[in-house]
XYZ file of C-alpha atoms in Angstrom:
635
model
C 20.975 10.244 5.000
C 19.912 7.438 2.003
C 16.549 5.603 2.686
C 15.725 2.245 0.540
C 12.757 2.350 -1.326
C 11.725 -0.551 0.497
C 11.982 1.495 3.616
C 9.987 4.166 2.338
C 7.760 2.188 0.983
C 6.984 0.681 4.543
C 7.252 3.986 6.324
C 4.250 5.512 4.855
C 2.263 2.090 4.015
C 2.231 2.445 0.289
C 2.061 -0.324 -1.968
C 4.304 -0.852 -4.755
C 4.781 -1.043 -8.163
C 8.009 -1.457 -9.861
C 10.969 -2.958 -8.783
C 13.454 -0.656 -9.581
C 16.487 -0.739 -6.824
C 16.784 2.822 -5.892
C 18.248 4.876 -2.496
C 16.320 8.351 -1.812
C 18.280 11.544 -0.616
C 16.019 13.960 -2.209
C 12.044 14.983 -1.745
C 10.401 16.836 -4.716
C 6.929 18.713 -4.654
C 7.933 21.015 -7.524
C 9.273 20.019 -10.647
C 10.752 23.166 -11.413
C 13.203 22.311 -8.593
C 14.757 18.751 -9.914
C 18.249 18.679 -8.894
C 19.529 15.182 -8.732
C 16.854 12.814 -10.064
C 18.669 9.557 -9.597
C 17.899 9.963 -5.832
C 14.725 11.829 -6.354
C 11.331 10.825 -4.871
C 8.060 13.103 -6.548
C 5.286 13.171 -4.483
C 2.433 14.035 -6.640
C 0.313 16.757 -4.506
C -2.856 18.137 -5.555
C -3.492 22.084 -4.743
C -6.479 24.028 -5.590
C -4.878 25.635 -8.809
C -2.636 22.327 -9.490
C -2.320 18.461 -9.888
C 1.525 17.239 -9.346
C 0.582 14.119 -11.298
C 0.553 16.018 -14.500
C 4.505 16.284 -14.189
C 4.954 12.943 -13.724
C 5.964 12.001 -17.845
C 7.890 15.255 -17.794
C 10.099 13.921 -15.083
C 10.471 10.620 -16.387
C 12.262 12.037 -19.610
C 14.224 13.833 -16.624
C 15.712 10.947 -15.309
C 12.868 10.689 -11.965
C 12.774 6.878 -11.471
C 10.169 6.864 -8.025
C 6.994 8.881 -7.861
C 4.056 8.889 -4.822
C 0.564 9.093 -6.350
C -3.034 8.238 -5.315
C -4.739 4.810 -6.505
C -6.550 7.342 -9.116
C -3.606 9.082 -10.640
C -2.070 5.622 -10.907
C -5.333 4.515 -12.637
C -4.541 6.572 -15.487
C -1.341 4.417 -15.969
C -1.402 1.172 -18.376
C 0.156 -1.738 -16.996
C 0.741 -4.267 -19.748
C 3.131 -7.976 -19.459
C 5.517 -5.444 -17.573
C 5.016 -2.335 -19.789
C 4.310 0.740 -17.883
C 2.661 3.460 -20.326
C 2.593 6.892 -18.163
C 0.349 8.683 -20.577
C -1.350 11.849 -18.325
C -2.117 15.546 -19.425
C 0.630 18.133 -18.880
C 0.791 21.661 -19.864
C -2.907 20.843 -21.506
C -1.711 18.607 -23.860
C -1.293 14.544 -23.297
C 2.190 13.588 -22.715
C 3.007 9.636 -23.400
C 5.868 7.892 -21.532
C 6.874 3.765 -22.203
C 8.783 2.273 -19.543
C 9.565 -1.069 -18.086
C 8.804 -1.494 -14.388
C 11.911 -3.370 -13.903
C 13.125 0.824 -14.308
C 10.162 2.593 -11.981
C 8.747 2.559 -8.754
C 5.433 3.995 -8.154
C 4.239 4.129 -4.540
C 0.353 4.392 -4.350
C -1.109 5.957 -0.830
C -4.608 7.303 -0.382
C -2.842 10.949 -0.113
C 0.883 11.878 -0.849
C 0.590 14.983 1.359
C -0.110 12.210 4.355
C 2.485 10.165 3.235
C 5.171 13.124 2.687
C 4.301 14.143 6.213
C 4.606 10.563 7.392
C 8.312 10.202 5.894
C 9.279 13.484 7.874
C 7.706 12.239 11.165
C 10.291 9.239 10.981
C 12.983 10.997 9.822
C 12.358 13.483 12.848
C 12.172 10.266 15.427
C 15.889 9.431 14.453
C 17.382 12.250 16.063
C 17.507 13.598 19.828
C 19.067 16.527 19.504
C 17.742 19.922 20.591
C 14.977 21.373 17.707
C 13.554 24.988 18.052
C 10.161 25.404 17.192
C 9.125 28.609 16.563
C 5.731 29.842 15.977
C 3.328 33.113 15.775
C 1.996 35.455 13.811
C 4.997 37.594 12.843
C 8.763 37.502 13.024
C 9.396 33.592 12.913
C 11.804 33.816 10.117
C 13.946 36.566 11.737
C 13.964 34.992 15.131
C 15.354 31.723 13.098
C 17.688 33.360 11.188
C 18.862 35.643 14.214
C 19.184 32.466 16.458
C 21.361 30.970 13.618
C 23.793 33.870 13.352
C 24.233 33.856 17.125
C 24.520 30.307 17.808
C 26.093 28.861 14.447
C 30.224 29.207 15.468
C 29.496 27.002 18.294
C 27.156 24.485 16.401
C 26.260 22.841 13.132
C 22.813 24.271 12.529
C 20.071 22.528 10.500
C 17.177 25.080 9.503
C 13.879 25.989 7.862
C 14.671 27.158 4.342
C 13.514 30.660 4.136
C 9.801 30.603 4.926
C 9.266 27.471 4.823
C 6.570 26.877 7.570
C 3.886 25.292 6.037
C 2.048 21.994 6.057
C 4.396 21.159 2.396
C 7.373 23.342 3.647
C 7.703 21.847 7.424
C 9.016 17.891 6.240
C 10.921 19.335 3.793
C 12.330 21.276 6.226
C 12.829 18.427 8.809
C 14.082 16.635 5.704
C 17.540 18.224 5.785
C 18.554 17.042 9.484
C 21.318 14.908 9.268
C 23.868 13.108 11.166
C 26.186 16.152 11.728
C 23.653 18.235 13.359
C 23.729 19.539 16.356
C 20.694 21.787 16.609
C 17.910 22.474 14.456
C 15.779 25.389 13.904
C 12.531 24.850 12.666
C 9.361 27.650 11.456
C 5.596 26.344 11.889
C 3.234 28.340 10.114
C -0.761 27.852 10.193
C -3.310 29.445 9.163
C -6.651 27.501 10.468
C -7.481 25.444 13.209
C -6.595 21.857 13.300
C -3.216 22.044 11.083
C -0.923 22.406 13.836
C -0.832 18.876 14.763
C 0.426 17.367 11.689
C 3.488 20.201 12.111
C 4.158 19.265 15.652
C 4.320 15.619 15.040
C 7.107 16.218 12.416
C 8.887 19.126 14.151
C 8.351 17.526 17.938
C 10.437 20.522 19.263
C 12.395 20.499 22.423
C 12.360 24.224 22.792
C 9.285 26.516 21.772
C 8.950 29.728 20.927
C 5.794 31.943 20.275
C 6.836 35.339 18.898
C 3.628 37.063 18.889
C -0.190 36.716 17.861
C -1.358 39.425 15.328
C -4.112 39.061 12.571
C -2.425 37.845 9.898
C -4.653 34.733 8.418
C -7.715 35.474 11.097
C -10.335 34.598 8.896
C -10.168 30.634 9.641
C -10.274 31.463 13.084
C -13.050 32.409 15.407
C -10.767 34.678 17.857
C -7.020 35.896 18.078
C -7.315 33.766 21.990
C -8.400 30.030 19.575
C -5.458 31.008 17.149
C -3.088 31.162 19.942
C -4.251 28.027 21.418
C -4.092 26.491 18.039
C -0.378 27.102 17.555
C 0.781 26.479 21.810
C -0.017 23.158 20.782
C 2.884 22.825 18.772
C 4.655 23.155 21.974
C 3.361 19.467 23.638
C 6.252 17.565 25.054
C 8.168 20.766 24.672
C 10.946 21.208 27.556
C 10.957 24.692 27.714
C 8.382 27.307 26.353
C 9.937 30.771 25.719
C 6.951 33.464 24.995
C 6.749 37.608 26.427
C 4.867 37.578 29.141
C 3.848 41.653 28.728
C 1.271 39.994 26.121
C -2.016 39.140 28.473
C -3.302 37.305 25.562
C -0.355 34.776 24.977
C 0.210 34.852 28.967
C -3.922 33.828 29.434
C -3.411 31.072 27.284
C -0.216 29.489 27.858
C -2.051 29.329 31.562
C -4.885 27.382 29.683
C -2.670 25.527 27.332
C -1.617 23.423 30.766
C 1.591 22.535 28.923
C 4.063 20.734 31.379
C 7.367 22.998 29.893
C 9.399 25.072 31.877
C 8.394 28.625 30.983
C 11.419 31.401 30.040
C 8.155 34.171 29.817
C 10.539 37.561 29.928
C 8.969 40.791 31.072
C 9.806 44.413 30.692
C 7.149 45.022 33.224
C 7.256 41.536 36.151
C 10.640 41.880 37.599
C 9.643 38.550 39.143
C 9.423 36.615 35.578
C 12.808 34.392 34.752
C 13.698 37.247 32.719
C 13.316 40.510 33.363
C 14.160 43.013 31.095
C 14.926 46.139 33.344
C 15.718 48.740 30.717
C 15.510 49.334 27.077
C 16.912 52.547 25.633
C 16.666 53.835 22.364
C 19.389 55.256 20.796
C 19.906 57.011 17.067
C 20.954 53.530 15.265
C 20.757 51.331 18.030
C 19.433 49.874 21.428
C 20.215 48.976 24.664
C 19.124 45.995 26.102
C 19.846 45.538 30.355
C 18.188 42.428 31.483
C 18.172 40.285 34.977
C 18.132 36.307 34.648
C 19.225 33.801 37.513
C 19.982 37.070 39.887
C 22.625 37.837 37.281
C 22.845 41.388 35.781
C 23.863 42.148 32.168
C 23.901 44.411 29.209
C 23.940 43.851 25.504
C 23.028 46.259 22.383
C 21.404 45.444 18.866
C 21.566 47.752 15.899
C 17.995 48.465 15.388
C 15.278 50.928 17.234
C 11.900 48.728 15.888
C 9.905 47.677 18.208
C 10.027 44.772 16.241
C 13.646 44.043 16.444
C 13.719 44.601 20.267
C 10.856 41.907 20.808
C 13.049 39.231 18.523
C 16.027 40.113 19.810
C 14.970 39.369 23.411
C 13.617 36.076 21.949
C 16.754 34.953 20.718
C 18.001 36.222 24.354
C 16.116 33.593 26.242
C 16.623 30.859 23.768
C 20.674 31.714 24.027
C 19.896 31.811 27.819
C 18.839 28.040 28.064
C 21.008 26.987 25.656
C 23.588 28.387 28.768
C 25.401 30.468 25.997
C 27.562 32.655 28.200
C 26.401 36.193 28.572
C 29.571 37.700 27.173
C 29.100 36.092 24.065
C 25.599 36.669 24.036
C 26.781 40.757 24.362
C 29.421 40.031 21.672
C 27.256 38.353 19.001
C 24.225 40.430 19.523
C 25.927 44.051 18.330
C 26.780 42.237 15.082
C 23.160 41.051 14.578
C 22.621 41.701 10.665
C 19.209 42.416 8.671
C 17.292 39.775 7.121
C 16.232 40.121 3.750
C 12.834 38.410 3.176
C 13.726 37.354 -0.467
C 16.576 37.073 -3.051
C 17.144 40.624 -4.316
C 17.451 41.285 -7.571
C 19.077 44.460 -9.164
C 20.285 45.931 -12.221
C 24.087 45.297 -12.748
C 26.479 47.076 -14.510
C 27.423 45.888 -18.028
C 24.082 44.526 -19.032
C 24.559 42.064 -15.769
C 21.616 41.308 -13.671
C 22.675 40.698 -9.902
C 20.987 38.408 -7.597
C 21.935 38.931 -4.399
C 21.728 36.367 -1.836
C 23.103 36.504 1.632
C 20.427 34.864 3.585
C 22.097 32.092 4.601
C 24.596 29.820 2.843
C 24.223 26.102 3.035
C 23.379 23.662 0.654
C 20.031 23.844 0.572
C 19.624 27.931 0.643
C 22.153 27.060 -2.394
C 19.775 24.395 -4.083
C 16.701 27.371 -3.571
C 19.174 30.392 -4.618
C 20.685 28.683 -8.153
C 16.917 27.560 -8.521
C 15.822 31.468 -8.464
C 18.894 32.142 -11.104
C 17.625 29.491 -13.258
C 14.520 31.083 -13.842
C 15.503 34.489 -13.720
C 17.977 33.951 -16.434
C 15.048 32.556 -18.606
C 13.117 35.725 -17.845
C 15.997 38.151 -19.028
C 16.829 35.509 -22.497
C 19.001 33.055 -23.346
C 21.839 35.039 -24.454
C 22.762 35.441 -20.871
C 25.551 33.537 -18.944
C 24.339 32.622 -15.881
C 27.242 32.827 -12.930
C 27.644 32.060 -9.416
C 30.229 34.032 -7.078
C 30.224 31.395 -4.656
C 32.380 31.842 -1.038
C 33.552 28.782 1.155
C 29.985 27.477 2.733
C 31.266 27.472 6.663
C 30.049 25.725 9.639
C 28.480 22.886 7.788
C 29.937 19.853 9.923
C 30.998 18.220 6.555
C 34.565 17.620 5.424
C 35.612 19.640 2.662
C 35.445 17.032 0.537
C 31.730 16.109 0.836
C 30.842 19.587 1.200
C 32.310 20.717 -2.417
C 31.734 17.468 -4.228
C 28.303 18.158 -3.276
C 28.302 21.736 -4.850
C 29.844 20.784 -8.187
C 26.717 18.753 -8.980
C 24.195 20.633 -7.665
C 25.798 23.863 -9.995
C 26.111 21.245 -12.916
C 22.545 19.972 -12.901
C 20.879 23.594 -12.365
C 23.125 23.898 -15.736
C 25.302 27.170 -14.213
C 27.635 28.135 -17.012
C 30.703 30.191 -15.054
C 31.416 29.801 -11.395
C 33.786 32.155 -9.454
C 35.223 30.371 -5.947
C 35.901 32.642 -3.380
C 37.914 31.325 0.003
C 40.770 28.534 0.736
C 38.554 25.894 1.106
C 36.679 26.053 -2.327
C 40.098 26.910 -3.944
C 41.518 23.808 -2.730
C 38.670 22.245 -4.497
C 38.459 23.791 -7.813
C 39.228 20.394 -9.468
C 35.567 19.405 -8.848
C 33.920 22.031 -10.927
C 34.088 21.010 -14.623
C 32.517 24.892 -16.246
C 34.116 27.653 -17.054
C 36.086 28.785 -13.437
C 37.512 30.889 -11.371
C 38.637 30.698 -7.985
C 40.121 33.351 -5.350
C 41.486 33.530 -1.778
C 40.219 36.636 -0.986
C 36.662 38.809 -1.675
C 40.081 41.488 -2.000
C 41.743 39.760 -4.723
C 39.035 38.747 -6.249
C 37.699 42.493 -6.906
C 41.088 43.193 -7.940
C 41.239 40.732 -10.940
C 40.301 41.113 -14.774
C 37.335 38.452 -13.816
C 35.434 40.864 -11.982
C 36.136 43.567 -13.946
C 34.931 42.234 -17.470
C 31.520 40.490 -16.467
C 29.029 41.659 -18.526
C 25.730 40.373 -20.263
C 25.313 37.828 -17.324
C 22.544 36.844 -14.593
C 24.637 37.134 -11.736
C 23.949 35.094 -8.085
C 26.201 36.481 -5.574
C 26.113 34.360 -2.408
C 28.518 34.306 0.426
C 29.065 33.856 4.207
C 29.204 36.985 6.104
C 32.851 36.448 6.604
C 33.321 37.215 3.476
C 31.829 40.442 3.022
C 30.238 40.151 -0.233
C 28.344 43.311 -0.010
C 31.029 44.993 -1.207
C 31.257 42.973 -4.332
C 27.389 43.355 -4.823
C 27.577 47.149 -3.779
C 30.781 47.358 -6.742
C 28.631 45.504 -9.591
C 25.187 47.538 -8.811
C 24.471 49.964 -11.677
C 23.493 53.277 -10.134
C 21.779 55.465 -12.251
C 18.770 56.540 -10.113
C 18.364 57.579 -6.421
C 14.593 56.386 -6.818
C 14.043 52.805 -7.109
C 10.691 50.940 -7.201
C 10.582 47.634 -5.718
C 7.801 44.956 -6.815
C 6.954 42.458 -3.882
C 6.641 39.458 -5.773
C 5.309 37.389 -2.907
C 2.822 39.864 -2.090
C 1.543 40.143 -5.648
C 1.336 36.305 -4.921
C -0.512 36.999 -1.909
C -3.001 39.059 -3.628
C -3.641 36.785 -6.882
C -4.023 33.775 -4.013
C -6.601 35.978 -2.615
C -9.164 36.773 -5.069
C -8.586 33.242 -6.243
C -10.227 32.275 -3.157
C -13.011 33.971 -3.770
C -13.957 32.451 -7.020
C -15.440 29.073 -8.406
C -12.760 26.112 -9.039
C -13.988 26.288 -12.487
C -13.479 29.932 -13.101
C -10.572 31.071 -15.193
C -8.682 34.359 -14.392
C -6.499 36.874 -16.662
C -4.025 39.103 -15.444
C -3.545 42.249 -17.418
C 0.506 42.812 -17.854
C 0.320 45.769 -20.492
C 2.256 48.701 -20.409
C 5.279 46.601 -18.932
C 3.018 45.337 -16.165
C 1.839 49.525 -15.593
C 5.455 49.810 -15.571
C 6.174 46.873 -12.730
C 8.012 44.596 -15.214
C 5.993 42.774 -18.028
C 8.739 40.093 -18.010
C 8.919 39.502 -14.214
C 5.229 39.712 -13.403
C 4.471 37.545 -16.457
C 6.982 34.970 -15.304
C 5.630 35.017 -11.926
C 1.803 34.703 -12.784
C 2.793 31.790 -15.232
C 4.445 29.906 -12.251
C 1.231 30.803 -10.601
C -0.657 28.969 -13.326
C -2.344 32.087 -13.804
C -5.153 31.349 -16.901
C -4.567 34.237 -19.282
C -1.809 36.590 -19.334
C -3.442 40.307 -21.097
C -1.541 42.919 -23.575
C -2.901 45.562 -25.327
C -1.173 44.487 -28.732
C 0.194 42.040 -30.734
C 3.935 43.411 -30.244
C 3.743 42.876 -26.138
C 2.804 39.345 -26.785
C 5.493 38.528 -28.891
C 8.284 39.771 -26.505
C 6.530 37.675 -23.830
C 6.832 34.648 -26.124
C 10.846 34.984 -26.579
C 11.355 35.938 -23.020
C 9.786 32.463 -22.365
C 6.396 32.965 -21.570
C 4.552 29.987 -22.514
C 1.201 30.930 -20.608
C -2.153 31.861 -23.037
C -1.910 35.494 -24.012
C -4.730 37.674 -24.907
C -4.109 40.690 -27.471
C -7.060 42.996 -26.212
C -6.591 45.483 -29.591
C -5.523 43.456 -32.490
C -4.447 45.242 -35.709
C -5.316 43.884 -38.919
C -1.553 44.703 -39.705
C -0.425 41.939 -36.750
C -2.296 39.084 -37.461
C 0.666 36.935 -38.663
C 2.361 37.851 -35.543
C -0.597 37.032 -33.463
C -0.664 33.118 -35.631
C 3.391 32.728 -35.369
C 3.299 33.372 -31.486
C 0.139 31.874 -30.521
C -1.572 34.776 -28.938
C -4.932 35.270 -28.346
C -6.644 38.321 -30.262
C -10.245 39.617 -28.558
C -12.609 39.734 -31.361
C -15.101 42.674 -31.000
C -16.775 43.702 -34.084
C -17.281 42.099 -37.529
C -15.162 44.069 -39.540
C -12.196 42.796 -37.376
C -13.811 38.884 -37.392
C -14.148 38.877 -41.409
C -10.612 40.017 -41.155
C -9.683 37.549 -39.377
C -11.212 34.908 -40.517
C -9.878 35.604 -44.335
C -6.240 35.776 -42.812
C -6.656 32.329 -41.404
C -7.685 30.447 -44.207
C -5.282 32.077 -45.960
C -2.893 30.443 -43.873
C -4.292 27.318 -44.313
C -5.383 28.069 -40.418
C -8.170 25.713 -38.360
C -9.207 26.023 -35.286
C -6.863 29.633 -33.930
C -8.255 30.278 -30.428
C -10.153 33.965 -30.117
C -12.505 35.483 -27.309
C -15.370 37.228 -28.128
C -16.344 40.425 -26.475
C -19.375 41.736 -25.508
C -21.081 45.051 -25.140
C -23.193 45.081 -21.933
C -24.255 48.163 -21.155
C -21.124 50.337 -21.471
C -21.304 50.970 -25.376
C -17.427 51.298 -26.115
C -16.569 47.884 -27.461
C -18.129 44.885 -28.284
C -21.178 43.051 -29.907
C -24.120 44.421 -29.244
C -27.216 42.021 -28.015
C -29.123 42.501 -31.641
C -25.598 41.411 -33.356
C -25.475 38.170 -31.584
C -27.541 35.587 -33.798
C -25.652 37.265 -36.993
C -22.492 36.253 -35.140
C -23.312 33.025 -34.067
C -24.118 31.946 -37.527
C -20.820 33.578 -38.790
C -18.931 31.684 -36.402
C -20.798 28.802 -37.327
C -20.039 28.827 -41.124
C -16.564 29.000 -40.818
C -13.808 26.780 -39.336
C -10.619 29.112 -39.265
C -11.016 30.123 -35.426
């Protein structure tokens, strides 16, 4: 659904500047995730680690024509007889853009977070279909998902991205609702008191759900009872509030709350709730599920024993319930329930292939996130990969087959895919569109059958496909199995933990991540990568050697050498890495290496010996190495 600039412009009371003549289809927070910038808006957003307006030149060159930014950021413009100069720091060096404005529109608000917000709250208002809200501590994503897979064959589905549940993630989110939807699904994550509102003015949901109310994120809040009250409010104006009424905590306060929706509170316990769930039995690899609602009696069975699973399964029930699904199908759909995987998996192929694989739900905009994720795992593993997508016909969409695959072929052609292989009779019929290196299938079958499959090799793989499709067979056949023991790295909780201690420190205080040793044997590429996205400070290796692989894997982040050899200091000048300088045999070393080079300026740190007496300069050695330092000009 196109907006005007003009329209925007008025939606979020911005002023302009620029008269470019441009329709938006596209929001952008992260640069890294440019698809189509023609129809691109940037909002610039400033984080604690981050400043969006230091992409803005980077863009440009991109082909981003309309940008959001504060009076300030738009300060550091020149305006000049119609000349736009964009000249702003990026990746710590100034980057200088000319432009007419005749070519540009900049949109100036007092806070493009606001104003982001603002564009999703009246994109929101032109719909009245039925939106899911869902909300609580844990299990928001699986409840989405869950509800997705049992209600998608009837209806075109519009969801939350992954995780995307926060105060940036929510109007993107509420972004992708369009005219063929029929329902939409939508996560709202918080995590202190007062951010609710802004989510519940974009989401406005017609039916809420609270899945639980654990401690995750408790320190912004005084008590687990003002958390839950914090997110029922997302549930105002809701028409029906779906919650398990066994909790006495979420019960208590939906009673406070005074919310006007209907309540479906289900109850293992009240057989006098709207649903009562009269027995739950365990079984080896799976549970039964008997339940009463509107004095009618049924049965149904999920493949899972967690706790877990049986309290999002029976909050899928009620939501299914209202919705008036009947309660055969509810029985039919809920055996076939599937696992969600949290995150894009990545394993080691066969053939020197690297598989991503990627069933966690297949639309367009999963696809946008999932090629996104190839991109820059492809850059991780070098550039002598091919990066591929096994793609299968994207179902239940609402879009004709034309849209849908016209669609695809640019979104693979501007995340610059190299080899595409088409799985199903509706991308077949549309292989015309895809102007790469191709192949395209009826069947997963045939498809495992041909030479293609058999002789990929040296290539970053994305394997996505409907669950029709079955296409964990083809990443179960292209999985290199050498060892029974595999150790998986939780990016998003090394994430987690970085965000953390960050918290903890000063604005002004820098950070290093030691990624030696392969990361302690974690993956020096991968965690490198990751920190770097992170805009980690300093990336640490014990020698010069480490560094330089990190260089032509990509890594572009400073890099410390905490042990430089005298033998690696040309290394150490050709890849820009870091070397610790700790006594003055090493700095007169150093130093005569430099000039010898015809070197000025080469970036070291000097370390310190307090107190432990293994390396460093001692306290006496100090004013001798300040005037050494000051005499010379090579580092």
């Amino acid at each position: 659904m196109l907006y005007t600039i003009e329209t925007i412009t008025e939606c979020i009371g911005a002023r302009r500047v620029g008269i470019h003549e441009a329709t938006i289809d596209w929001l952008l927070t992260d640069s890294r995730s440019l698809s189509f910038p023609e129809e691109t808006l940037f909002f610039a957003l400033t984080t604690k680690r981050n400043k969006g307006a230091r992409y803005i030149p980077e863009l440009y060159e991109r082909g981003v024509r309309n940008f959001v930014v504060t009076q300030e950021e738009f300060n550091e413009l020149t305006v000049d007889n119609g000349q736009l100069t964009i000249a702003m720091q990026h990746a710590g060096s100034a980057a200088t853009v000319n432009c007419q404005l005749s070519t540009v529109n900049f949109l100036i608000v007092g806070n493009p977070l606001k104003a982001l917000q603002k564009l999703a709250e009246l994109h929101r208002e032109r719909f009245q279909i039925p939106v899911i809200g869902i909300t609580g501590s844990n299990g928001k994503t699986i409840v989405k998902e869950w509800l997705h897979q049992l209600l998608s064959p009837d209806r075109v589905i519009v969801r939350s991205p992954r995780s995307y549940n926060s105060q940036i993630g929510v109007p993107l989110s509420v972004w992708q609702m369009n005219e063929e939807a029929e329902l939409a699904i939508f996560e709202a994550g918080i995590s202190e008191m007062g951010e609710m509102r802004a989510l519940q003015n974009m989401i406005k949901p017609t039916i809420g759900i609270l899945t639980n109310i654990g401690g995750a994120h408790q320190e912004n809040f005084f008590s687990l009872q003002e958390k839950c009250m914090e997110k029922l409010s997302l549930f105002k104006n809701c028409d029906v509030v779906i919650y398990n009424a066994d909790n006495e905590l979420i019960s208590n306060c939906v009673s406070k709350s005074m919310l006007t929706a209907r309540e479906i509170a289900w109850s293992c316990r009240d057989a006098e709730r709207p649903l009562y769930i009269s027995r739950v039995v365990k079984k080896e690899d799976h549970t039964v599920i008997s339940y009463r609602y509107l004095e009618m009696d049924n049965t149904f069975c999920i493949p899972f024993i967690d706790d877990a699973s049986i309290e999002n399964s029976l909050n899928c029930l009620a939501a299914c319930l209202y919705l008036m699904m009947p309660a055969d199908q509810i029985t039919e759909r809920m055996v076939r329930l599937e696992p969600v995987a949290m995150r894009l998996e990545v394993k080691e192929g066969k053939h020197g292939c690297v598989l991503i694989n990627d069933s966690y739900n297949s639309d367009l905009a999963s696809l946008d996130i999932a090629l996104d994720f190839l991109v820059r795992r492809s850059e991780v593993k070098g550039k002598g990969m091919k990066r591929t997508l096994i793609l299968s016909d994207i179902l239940e969409t609402g879009q004709s087959t034309t849209t849908l695959y016209r669609k695809v072929a640019q979104l693979v052609q501007s995340r610059g895919i190299d080899k595409i292989i088409g799985v199903g009779p509706e991308i077949f019929s549309s292989a015309a569109r895809f102007e790469i290196e191709k192949y395209f299938f009826h069947t997963t079958e045939e498809l495992m059958e041909s030479d293609v499959f058999q002789n990929l090799h040296d290539e970053v793989i994305l394997i996505k496909g409907s669950r029709a499709f079955n296409f964990d067979l083809v990443s179960d056949r292209l999985e290199l199995k050498v060892h029974e023991t595999i150790l998986e790295v939780n990016l998003g909780a090394m994430v987690a933990n970085l965000n953390h201690y960050r918290s903890m420190l000063q604005p002004a205080t820098k950070m290093v991540c030691m990624v030696k040793a392969s990361a302690y044997g974690a993956g020096s590429y991968e965690i490198a990568k990751t920190l770097q996205e992170h805009q980690v400070d300093y990336l640490a290796v014990a020698v010069a050697d480490e560094g330089a692989e990190l260089r032509k894997a990509g890594i572009t982040s400073s890099i410390m050498i905490m042990d430089p050899e005298l033998t690696a200091f040309k290394t150490m000048f050709d890849y820009k890495l870091e070397p610790e300088v700790y006594n003055f045999h090493l700095l007169d070393a150093l130093v005569k290496a430099a000039e010898k080079e015809g070197i000025t300026n080469f970036p070291v740190h000097i370390k310190l010996d307090t107190g432990m007496h293994r390396l460093g300069f001692s306290e006496e050695e100090v004013p001798v190495l300040i005037r050494r330092l000051k005499n010379q000009n090579a580092l």
